[in-house]
Amino acid sequence: MSNYIIAIDQSTSSTKALLFDEQCRVVARTNVDHKQYYPQTGWVEHDAEEIYNNLITAIKLLSEKLRVKSEEFPTGQMTGAKSMAAANSSLFTFHFSLCLTNQRETAVVWNKTTGKPIANAVVWQDTRGAELCRQLRADGKADMVMAKSGLLIDPNFSASGVKWLLDNTAGARELCSRGELLMGTIDTWLIWKLTGGKVHATDYTNASRTMLFNIHTLDWDDDLLQLFDIPRSMMPELKPCDAIYGETTCEGLFPNPIPIAGVLGDSHGALVGQMCFEPGSGKVTYGTGSSVMVNIGDEPKAAPEGLVTSVGFSAFGKVYYGFEGNIYSTGATLKWIADQLQLVGHPSEMEALATSVADNGGVYIVPAFSGLGAPWWQSDVKGAVFGLTFAATKAHFLRAALESIAYQIKDLVDVMARATGGSLKEIAADGGPTKNQFLMQFQADMLSTPVVCTEVDDASALGAVIMNGFARGIWKDYTDVVGFRKVTKTFQPQQSPHNDELYQGWREAVHRLIAK
């Protein structure tokens, strides 16, 4: 009996559907982009209904790519179904299931009767909650919030966005008082839609990024809910990552329901997909933004200044925690250069130009498009370019953009290394920008630590697949899956005094920006 797992990787920019086999190999994949909305300076929104529709489209495209008509797509209840190798007319029996990993913190509020969001989703990059967060810090709430949630008070996390929607959407507070509104991160919304409104749930990892979840009790915290004036009636049920969440036909694409099993936030999925099961192991996910996370074990330790403590993952009845820092703009910076400035046709073209010059020519880009995340946590600053001269070329600008990613990662890794007692043995890297050889080598040089890239481009999706397998009993222990991690290349650091000079230039640029 063959098991195939459809992994939904719902990111900030798109929805991917990937088909994995029992050996965690990707059989096929599809990708559907969704629109970004910027209605005001500092505001970033998504259309939650568009994202759900794109999820269904992605799965439908996956079935078409497999040369299987959607009405013939095999399910766990069907036997003698056409195999994915339909061309050779072989007959097999298949079991299909679905797992989910998602952009975190992005907040959706919807009417449980109509099934419609009351407004666009407030994306994790959105800064409209900055003033509220400043006021709460001024009121002395920071220590309480950190002690309970493990998080700093910042608009990056979901709570301020949910409060803003309730306070500023016509009729929302009245609907809320009648118990007619629900909230959730993107995973919660998609599960609710996939199950026809039968399941309102999230996992511990996504919950731990809302600023409403107590990482010690593993429950929604009444003090935090009261602080943001969010009623408990809106909150989803809480589950571990390796749980079965419900069943779905994906709007009739499957004639019989298939299980939804395995849910976790994208950065946490990458931690699992990179097999960081041991305390002290860490990873960097290079995406729209970037997450640096290190496994700290099964105790929720207080994070060092500039970092936060989140649930890393939960499985087999245990919860593992992580120190984490989030960078708002890494891959987004490259996309901005390609799409907005149109200096290149695609970010993949940047490496050749960046390496055509010997160095950055003294140019530094601080990509604070949505403020600066960890370890700076300056939500009100704007991006800036320093060091421009008449000698600066497009190549210098592009090189500076790539270097800005490595500098931001170093900012975080240095703090983590000190907190965990020294330098990390290695950093596992995943995400689209890892294909940029210059960036990966520069990253290793900046960290003075080997950077390990694996053959799985989609480590977040792989992490969700592993949790799916745990939930359904395919794999019984972590040792059953560690062999699925295949290293493609390790970038060894090249020591040079020039590395320290470059990084010092970055730090000076950031401090000049913050001081404005």
Coordinates of C-alpha atoms in Angstrom, one line a residue:
M1 CA 0.0 0.0 0.0
S2 CA 1.6 3.3 -1.1
N3 CA 1.2 6.5 0.9
Y4 CA 1.4 9.9 -0.9
I5 CA 1.3 13.1 1.1
I6 CA 0.2 16.4 -0.4
A7 CA 2.1 19.2 1.4
I8 CA 0.6 22.6 1.2
D9 CA 3.3 25.3 1.7
Q10 CA 1.3 28.6 2.0
S11 CA 3.9 31.3 2.1
T12 CA 3.8 35.1 2.1
S13 CA 3.9 35.3 -1.7
S14 CA 2.4 32.1 -3.0
T15 CA 0.8 28.7 -2.3
K16 CA 2.7 25.6 -3.3
A17 CA 1.3 22.1 -3.5
L18 CA 4.0 19.4 -3.4
L19 CA 3.5 15.6 -3.7
F20 CA 5.8 13.5 -1.5
D21 CA 6.2 9.7 -1.4
E22 CA 6.9 7.6 1.7
Q23 CA 10.7 8.2 1.2
C24 CA 10.0 11.9 1.4
R25 CA 10.9 12.4 -2.2
V26 CA 9.1 15.2 -4.1
V27 CA 7.1 13.6 -7.0
A28 CA 5.6 16.8 -8.4
R29 CA 4.9 20.4 -7.4
T30 CA 2.8 23.4 -8.4
N31 CA 2.8 27.0 -7.4
V32 CA 0.2 29.8 -7.5
D33 CA 1.1 33.4 -6.5
H34 CA -1.3 35.7 -4.7
K35 CA -1.6 39.4 -4.7
Q36 CA 0.1 41.7 -2.2
Y37 CA -1.9 44.7 -1.0
Y38 CA -0.3 47.9 0.3
P39 CA -3.2 50.3 1.1
Q40 CA -1.1 52.6 3.2
T41 CA 2.5 53.1 4.1
G42 CA 3.5 50.3 6.4
W43 CA 0.3 48.3 5.8
V44 CA 0.5 44.8 4.1
E45 CA -2.6 42.8 3.4
H46 CA -3.6 39.5 1.8
D47 CA -7.0 38.4 0.5
A48 CA -7.6 35.2 2.6
E49 CA -10.3 34.0 0.2
E50 CA -7.8 34.3 -2.7
I51 CA -5.3 32.3 -0.8
Y52 CA -7.8 29.5 -0.1
N53 CA -8.9 29.5 -3.8
N54 CA -5.3 29.3 -4.8
L55 CA -4.8 26.3 -2.5
I56 CA -7.6 24.4 -4.4
T57 CA -6.1 25.6 -7.7
A58 CA -2.7 24.4 -6.7
I59 CA -4.0 20.9 -5.9
K60 CA -6.0 20.8 -9.1
L61 CA -2.9 21.8 -11.1
L62 CA -1.0 19.0 -9.3
S63 CA -3.5 16.5 -10.4
E64 CA -3.4 17.7 -14.0
K65 CA 0.4 17.6 -13.9
L66 CA 0.1 14.0 -12.8
R67 CA -2.1 13.4 -15.9
V68 CA -5.0 12.4 -13.7
K69 CA -8.4 14.0 -14.1
S70 CA -9.5 15.6 -10.9
E71 CA -12.6 13.3 -10.6
E72 CA -10.3 10.3 -10.9
F73 CA -7.7 11.5 -8.4
P74 CA -7.2 8.4 -6.1
T75 CA -8.1 8.4 -2.4
G76 CA -7.6 6.1 0.6
Q77 CA -11.0 4.7 0.0
M78 CA -10.4 3.8 -3.6
T79 CA -8.8 0.6 -4.9
G80 CA -7.6 -0.1 -8.4
A81 CA -7.1 3.6 -9.1
K82 CA -4.9 4.8 -11.9
S83 CA -1.4 5.3 -10.7
M84 CA 0.5 8.5 -11.1
A85 CA 2.5 6.7 -13.8
A86 CA -0.7 6.5 -15.8
A87 CA 1.2 6.3 -19.0
N88 CA 2.1 2.7 -18.4
S89 CA -1.4 1.8 -17.3
S90 CA -0.2 0.2 -14.0
L91 CA -2.9 -0.2 -11.3
F92 CA -2.2 0.4 -7.7
T93 CA -4.0 1.2 -4.4
F94 CA -3.1 4.6 -2.9
H95 CA -3.6 6.4 0.3
F96 CA -3.5 10.1 0.1
S97 CA -3.4 12.7 2.9
L98 CA -2.7 16.4 3.2
C99 CA -0.4 18.4 5.5
L100 CA 0.1 22.1 5.9
T101 CA 2.8 24.6 6.7
N102 CA 2.2 28.3 6.5
Q103 CA 3.3 31.9 6.8
R104 CA 3.0 32.7 10.4
E105 CA 1.5 35.6 12.4
T106 CA -0.7 36.8 9.5
A107 CA -4.1 37.3 11.1
V108 CA -7.5 36.5 9.6
V109 CA -10.8 37.4 11.3
W110 CA -14.0 35.9 9.7
N111 CA -17.7 35.5 10.3
K112 CA -18.4 31.9 11.2
T113 CA -22.0 32.2 9.8
T114 CA -21.2 33.7 6.4
G115 CA -17.7 32.1 6.2
K116 CA -16.4 35.5 4.9
P117 CA -13.4 37.4 6.3
I118 CA -14.5 40.8 7.8
A119 CA -11.5 42.4 6.0
N120 CA -8.2 41.5 4.3
A121 CA -5.8 39.6 6.4
V122 CA -3.2 41.6 8.3
V123 CA 0.2 40.3 7.2
W124 CA 3.1 39.7 9.6
Q125 CA 5.0 42.5 7.8
D126 CA 2.3 45.0 8.6
T127 CA 3.2 47.8 11.1
R128 CA -0.3 49.3 11.7
G129 CA -0.1 48.0 15.3
A130 CA 3.2 49.8 16.1
E131 CA 1.6 52.6 18.1
L132 CA -0.5 50.2 20.2
C133 CA 2.7 48.2 20.9
R134 CA 4.6 51.3 21.8
Q135 CA 1.9 52.2 24.3
L136 CA 1.8 48.8 25.9
R137 CA 5.6 48.9 26.3
A138 CA 5.3 52.4 27.8
D139 CA 2.6 51.0 30.2
G140 CA 5.1 48.4 31.5
K141 CA 3.5 45.4 29.9
A142 CA 6.6 44.1 28.2
D143 CA 7.8 41.8 31.0
M144 CA 4.4 40.2 31.5
V145 CA 4.0 39.5 27.8
M146 CA 7.5 38.1 27.5
A147 CA 7.1 35.9 30.6
K148 CA 3.9 34.4 29.3
S149 CA 4.3 34.3 25.5
G150 CA 8.0 34.3 25.1
L151 CA 7.6 37.2 22.7
L152 CA 8.5 40.9 22.6
I153 CA 5.6 43.3 22.1
D154 CA 5.8 43.9 18.4
P155 CA 3.3 44.4 15.5
N156 CA 5.0 41.4 13.8
F157 CA 2.9 39.1 16.0
S158 CA -0.8 38.5 15.4
A159 CA -2.4 40.1 18.4
S160 CA -2.1 43.8 17.5
G161 CA -3.4 43.1 14.0
V162 CA -6.5 41.2 15.3
K163 CA -7.2 44.0 17.7
W164 CA -6.9 46.6 14.9
L165 CA -9.4 44.7 12.8
L166 CA -11.9 44.4 15.6
D167 CA -11.6 48.1 16.5
N168 CA -11.6 49.5 13.0
T169 CA -13.9 47.3 10.9
A170 CA -17.5 48.4 10.9
G171 CA -19.7 46.2 13.1
A172 CA -16.9 43.9 14.1
R173 CA -17.1 44.5 17.9
E174 CA -20.9 43.9 17.8
L175 CA -20.5 40.6 15.9
C176 CA -17.7 39.7 18.3
S177 CA -19.9 40.3 21.4
R178 CA -22.4 37.9 19.9
G179 CA -19.8 35.2 19.4
E180 CA -20.1 35.3 15.6
L181 CA -16.4 36.0 14.7
L182 CA -13.5 33.6 14.6
M183 CA -9.8 34.4 14.3
G184 CA -6.8 32.5 13.3
T185 CA -3.5 32.4 11.5
I186 CA -3.5 31.3 7.9
D187 CA -3.4 27.6 8.9
T188 CA -6.5 28.0 11.0
W189 CA -8.4 29.7 8.2
L190 CA -7.4 27.0 5.6
I191 CA -8.3 24.1 7.9
W192 CA -11.7 25.7 8.6
K193 CA -12.4 26.2 4.9
L194 CA -11.1 22.7 3.9
T195 CA -13.3 21.0 6.5
G196 CA -16.4 23.1 5.6
G197 CA -16.3 25.0 8.8
K198 CA -16.2 21.8 11.0
V199 CA -12.8 22.3 12.5
H200 CA -11.5 25.6 14.0
A201 CA -8.0 24.6 15.2
T202 CA -4.3 25.5 15.1
D203 CA -1.1 23.9 16.3
Y204 CA 1.2 25.0 19.1
T205 CA 3.8 26.5 16.8
N206 CA 1.5 28.9 15.0
A207 CA -0.2 29.7 18.3
S208 CA 3.1 30.6 19.9
R209 CA 3.5 33.4 17.3
T210 CA 0.3 35.2 18.2
M211 CA 1.3 37.0 21.5
L212 CA -1.9 35.4 22.9
F213 CA -0.5 31.9 23.8
N214 CA 1.1 30.9 27.0
I215 CA 4.2 28.8 26.2
H216 CA 4.2 27.3 29.7
T217 CA 0.6 26.2 30.0
L218 CA 0.2 25.5 26.2
D219 CA -3.1 27.3 26.3
W220 CA -4.5 30.7 25.3
D221 CA -3.8 33.1 28.1
D222 CA -6.6 35.1 29.7
D223 CA -4.4 38.0 30.7
L224 CA -3.0 38.3 27.2
L225 CA -6.5 38.1 25.6
Q226 CA -7.7 40.8 28.0
L227 CA -4.7 43.0 27.2
F228 CA -5.7 43.0 23.5
D229 CA -9.4 42.9 24.1
I230 CA -9.9 39.6 22.2
P231 CA -12.5 37.2 23.5
R232 CA -11.6 33.6 24.1
S233 CA -14.7 32.6 22.0
M234 CA -12.8 33.7 18.9
M235 CA -9.8 31.4 19.5
P236 CA -9.1 28.1 17.8
E237 CA -8.6 24.7 19.4
L238 CA -5.0 23.9 20.1
K239 CA -3.3 20.8 18.9
P240 CA 0.3 19.3 18.6
C241 CA 1.9 19.3 15.2
D242 CA 1.6 15.5 14.8
A243 CA -2.2 15.5 15.1
I244 CA -5.0 14.6 12.7
Y245 CA -7.0 17.8 12.2
G246 CA -9.9 16.6 10.2
E247 CA -10.9 15.5 6.7
T248 CA -11.4 17.2 3.4
T249 CA -12.4 16.6 -0.2
C250 CA -10.7 19.8 -1.4
E251 CA -13.9 21.1 -2.8
G252 CA -14.7 17.8 -4.5
L253 CA -11.3 17.2 -6.1
F254 CA -11.4 14.0 -4.0
P255 CA -14.6 11.9 -4.3
N256 CA -14.0 10.7 -0.7
P257 CA -12.5 12.6 2.2
I258 CA -8.8 12.4 2.9
P259 CA -7.2 13.2 6.3
I260 CA -5.5 16.5 7.2
A261 CA -2.6 15.5 9.4
G262 CA 0.5 17.4 10.3
V263 CA 0.4 21.2 10.7
L264 CA 3.1 23.7 11.8
G265 CA 4.4 27.2 10.9
D266 CA 6.9 27.4 8.0
S267 CA 10.0 28.2 10.1
H268 CA 9.2 25.4 12.5
G269 CA 8.6 23.1 9.5
A270 CA 12.1 23.9 8.3
L271 CA 13.5 23.1 11.8
V272 CA 11.9 19.7 11.5
G273 CA 12.8 19.3 7.8
Q274 CA 16.4 20.0 8.6
M275 CA 16.3 17.3 11.3
C276 CA 17.1 19.7 14.1
F277 CA 15.8 17.3 16.7
E278 CA 18.7 17.8 19.1
P279 CA 19.1 20.8 21.4
G280 CA 21.8 23.1 20.0
S281 CA 21.0 22.4 16.3
G282 CA 19.8 25.3 14.2
K283 CA 18.7 26.4 10.8
V284 CA 18.2 29.5 8.7
T285 CA 15.2 29.7 6.4
Y286 CA 15.7 32.2 3.5
G287 CA 12.3 33.3 2.3
T288 CA 10.5 36.6 1.9
G289 CA 11.9 37.3 5.3
S290 CA 14.2 34.9 7.2
S291 CA 14.0 33.0 10.4
V292 CA 16.9 31.8 12.4
M293 CA 15.9 29.2 15.0
V294 CA 17.8 26.9 17.3
N295 CA 16.4 24.0 19.2
I296 CA 16.8 24.6 23.0
G297 CA 15.1 21.4 24.3
D298 CA 11.9 20.7 26.2
E299 CA 12.1 23.7 28.6
P300 CA 10.8 27.2 27.6
K301 CA 13.9 29.1 28.6
A302 CA 14.0 32.9 28.6
A303 CA 15.4 34.3 25.4
P304 CA 18.4 36.6 25.3
E305 CA 17.9 40.2 24.5
G306 CA 16.7 40.7 20.9
L307 CA 15.4 37.1 20.5
V308 CA 12.2 35.4 21.4
T309 CA 11.2 31.9 22.6
S310 CA 8.7 30.0 20.6
V311 CA 7.4 26.4 20.4
G312 CA 9.9 24.8 18.0
F313 CA 7.7 21.7 17.3
S314 CA 5.6 19.2 19.2
A315 CA 5.4 15.4 18.6
F316 CA 5.1 12.1 20.4
G317 CA 3.6 13.9 23.4
K318 CA 6.5 16.3 23.9
V319 CA 7.0 19.9 23.1
Y320 CA 10.4 21.3 22.1
Y321 CA 11.2 25.0 22.2
G322 CA 13.4 27.3 20.2
F323 CA 15.2 30.6 20.4
E324 CA 14.3 32.5 17.3
G325 CA 14.9 35.8 15.5
N326 CA 13.0 37.0 12.5
I327 CA 14.2 39.2 9.7
Y328 CA 11.5 41.0 7.8
S329 CA 13.2 41.5 4.4
T330 CA 15.7 39.1 2.8
G331 CA 14.2 37.5 -0.3
A332 CA 11.7 40.4 -0.4
T333 CA 14.6 42.7 -0.9
L334 CA 15.7 40.8 -4.0
K335 CA 12.2 40.7 -5.3
W336 CA 11.8 44.5 -4.8
I337 CA 15.0 45.1 -6.8
A338 CA 13.7 42.9 -9.6
D339 CA 10.0 43.9 -9.6
Q340 CA 10.0 47.5 -8.4
L341 CA 13.4 48.9 -9.4
Q342 CA 13.6 46.5 -12.4
L343 CA 17.4 46.4 -12.2
V344 CA 17.3 42.7 -13.1
G345 CA 14.6 40.6 -14.7
H346 CA 14.7 38.0 -12.0
P347 CA 16.5 37.7 -8.6
S348 CA 18.4 34.7 -10.1
E349 CA 20.3 37.1 -12.4
M350 CA 21.8 39.0 -9.4
E351 CA 24.7 36.6 -8.6
A352 CA 26.5 37.1 -11.9
L353 CA 26.4 40.9 -11.7
A354 CA 27.2 40.9 -8.0
T355 CA 30.3 38.9 -8.5
S356 CA 31.5 41.0 -11.4
V357 CA 32.9 43.5 -8.9
A358 CA 35.5 42.7 -6.2
D359 CA 33.5 44.1 -3.3
N360 CA 30.5 46.3 -2.4
G361 CA 32.3 49.6 -3.2
G362 CA 31.4 50.9 0.3
V363 CA 27.7 50.6 -0.4
Y364 CA 25.4 49.2 2.3
I365 CA 21.6 48.6 2.0
V366 CA 19.6 48.4 5.2
P367 CA 16.3 46.9 3.9
A368 CA 14.0 48.1 6.6
F369 CA 10.9 48.2 4.4
S370 CA 8.8 47.1 7.3
G371 CA 11.1 48.2 10.0
L372 CA 13.9 46.2 11.5
G373 CA 13.2 42.8 13.1
A374 CA 15.4 40.9 15.5
P375 CA 17.7 41.7 17.2
W376 CA 17.0 45.4 16.6
W377 CA 13.2 45.5 16.9
Q378 CA 12.8 48.9 15.4
S379 CA 9.4 48.9 13.7
D380 CA 9.3 52.6 12.8
V381 CA 12.5 53.0 10.8
K382 CA 12.5 52.9 7.0
G383 CA 15.0 51.4 4.6
A384 CA 18.1 53.3 3.5
V385 CA 21.2 53.1 1.3
F386 CA 24.6 54.3 2.7
G387 CA 27.9 54.9 1.0
L388 CA 26.8 55.9 -2.5
T389 CA 29.4 57.6 -4.7
F390 CA 29.8 58.3 -8.4
A391 CA 32.0 55.2 -8.5
A392 CA 29.0 53.0 -7.4
T393 CA 27.5 50.8 -10.1
K394 CA 24.5 48.6 -10.4
A395 CA 26.7 45.7 -9.6
H396 CA 27.8 47.3 -6.3
F397 CA 24.1 47.9 -5.5
L398 CA 23.1 44.3 -6.2
R399 CA 26.1 43.0 -4.2
A400 CA 25.1 45.2 -1.3
A401 CA 21.6 43.8 -1.4
L402 CA 22.8 40.2 -1.3
E403 CA 25.3 41.0 1.5
S404 CA 22.5 42.7 3.5
I405 CA 20.9 39.2 3.9
A406 CA 24.1 37.7 5.3
Y407 CA 24.7 40.6 7.7
Q408 CA 21.2 40.3 9.1
I409 CA 21.6 36.6 9.7
K410 CA 24.9 37.2 11.4
D411 CA 23.3 39.7 13.7
L412 CA 21.0 36.9 15.0
V413 CA 23.4 34.0 15.0
D414 CA 25.9 35.9 17.1
V415 CA 23.3 36.5 19.8
M416 CA 22.2 32.8 19.7
A417 CA 25.7 31.5 19.8
R418 CA 26.4 33.6 23.0
A419 CA 23.1 32.3 24.5
T420 CA 23.9 28.7 23.8
G421 CA 27.5 28.9 25.1
G422 CA 29.6 29.4 22.0
S423 CA 29.5 29.1 18.2
L424 CA 27.1 26.7 16.5
K425 CA 28.6 23.6 14.9
E426 CA 26.8 24.3 11.6
I427 CA 23.8 26.1 10.2
A428 CA 21.4 24.2 8.0
A429 CA 20.0 26.5 5.3
D430 CA 16.9 26.2 3.1
G431 CA 14.8 28.4 0.8
G432 CA 15.1 29.9 -2.7
P433 CA 18.1 32.2 -2.0
T434 CA 20.3 29.2 -1.0
K435 CA 20.7 28.6 -4.8
N436 CA 22.8 31.8 -4.8
Q437 CA 26.4 30.4 -4.4
F438 CA 27.8 33.9 -3.7
L439 CA 25.3 34.5 -0.9
M440 CA 25.9 31.1 0.7
Q441 CA 29.7 31.5 0.7
F442 CA 29.5 35.0 2.0
Q443 CA 27.1 33.8 4.7
A444 CA 29.6 31.1 5.8
D445 CA 32.4 33.7 5.8
M446 CA 30.4 36.2 7.9
L447 CA 29.4 33.5 10.4
S448 CA 32.8 31.7 10.5
T449 CA 30.5 28.6 10.6
P450 CA 29.8 26.0 7.9
V451 CA 26.6 26.5 6.0
V452 CA 24.9 23.3 5.0
C453 CA 22.5 23.2 2.1
T454 CA 20.3 20.2 1.5
E455 CA 18.7 18.7 -1.6
V456 CA 15.2 19.6 -0.4
D457 CA 14.4 23.1 -1.5
D458 CA 11.2 23.0 0.5
A459 CA 12.4 22.1 4.0
S460 CA 9.2 23.6 5.5
A461 CA 7.0 21.3 3.5
L462 CA 9.2 18.3 4.4
G463 CA 8.8 19.1 8.0
A464 CA 5.0 19.1 7.6
V465 CA 5.3 15.8 5.8
I466 CA 7.3 14.3 8.6
M467 CA 4.6 15.4 11.1
N468 CA 2.0 13.9 8.9
G469 CA 3.8 10.6 8.9
F470 CA 4.1 10.7 12.7
A471 CA 0.4 11.5 13.1
R472 CA -0.6 8.5 10.9
G473 CA 1.9 6.1 12.3
I474 CA 4.1 5.8 9.2
W475 CA 7.2 6.6 11.2
K476 CA 7.5 5.8 14.9
D477 CA 10.5 7.8 15.9
Y478 CA 12.8 10.6 14.9
T479 CA 15.4 8.1 13.9
D480 CA 13.1 6.8 11.2
V481 CA 13.3 10.1 9.3
V482 CA 16.8 11.5 9.8
G483 CA 18.1 9.7 6.7
F484 CA 15.8 11.8 4.5
R485 CA 18.1 14.8 5.0
K486 CA 20.6 14.8 2.1
V487 CA 23.3 17.4 2.1
T488 CA 24.0 18.8 -1.4
K489 CA 26.8 21.3 -0.5
T490 CA 28.6 22.6 2.5
F491 CA 30.1 26.1 2.3
Q492 CA 33.2 26.2 4.5
P493 CA 34.0 29.7 5.9
Q494 CA 37.0 31.5 4.4
Q495 CA 38.7 33.6 7.0
S496 CA 39.8 37.1 6.2
P497 CA 40.3 40.3 8.2
H498 CA 38.2 42.0 5.5
N499 CA 35.2 40.1 6.8
D500 CA 35.3 42.0 10.1
E501 CA 35.7 45.3 8.3
L502 CA 32.6 44.6 6.1
Y503 CA 30.5 43.6 9.1
Q504 CA 31.6 46.7 11.0
G505 CA 30.4 48.8 8.1
W506 CA 27.0 47.1 8.3
R507 CA 26.7 47.8 12.0
E508 CA 27.6 51.4 11.5
A509 CA 25.0 51.8 8.8
V510 CA 22.3 50.3 11.0
H511 CA 23.2 52.5 14.0
R512 CA 23.1 55.6 11.7
L513 CA 19.6 54.6 10.6
I514 CA 18.3 53.9 14.1
A515 CA 19.8 57.2 15.4
K516 CA 17.8 59.3 12.9

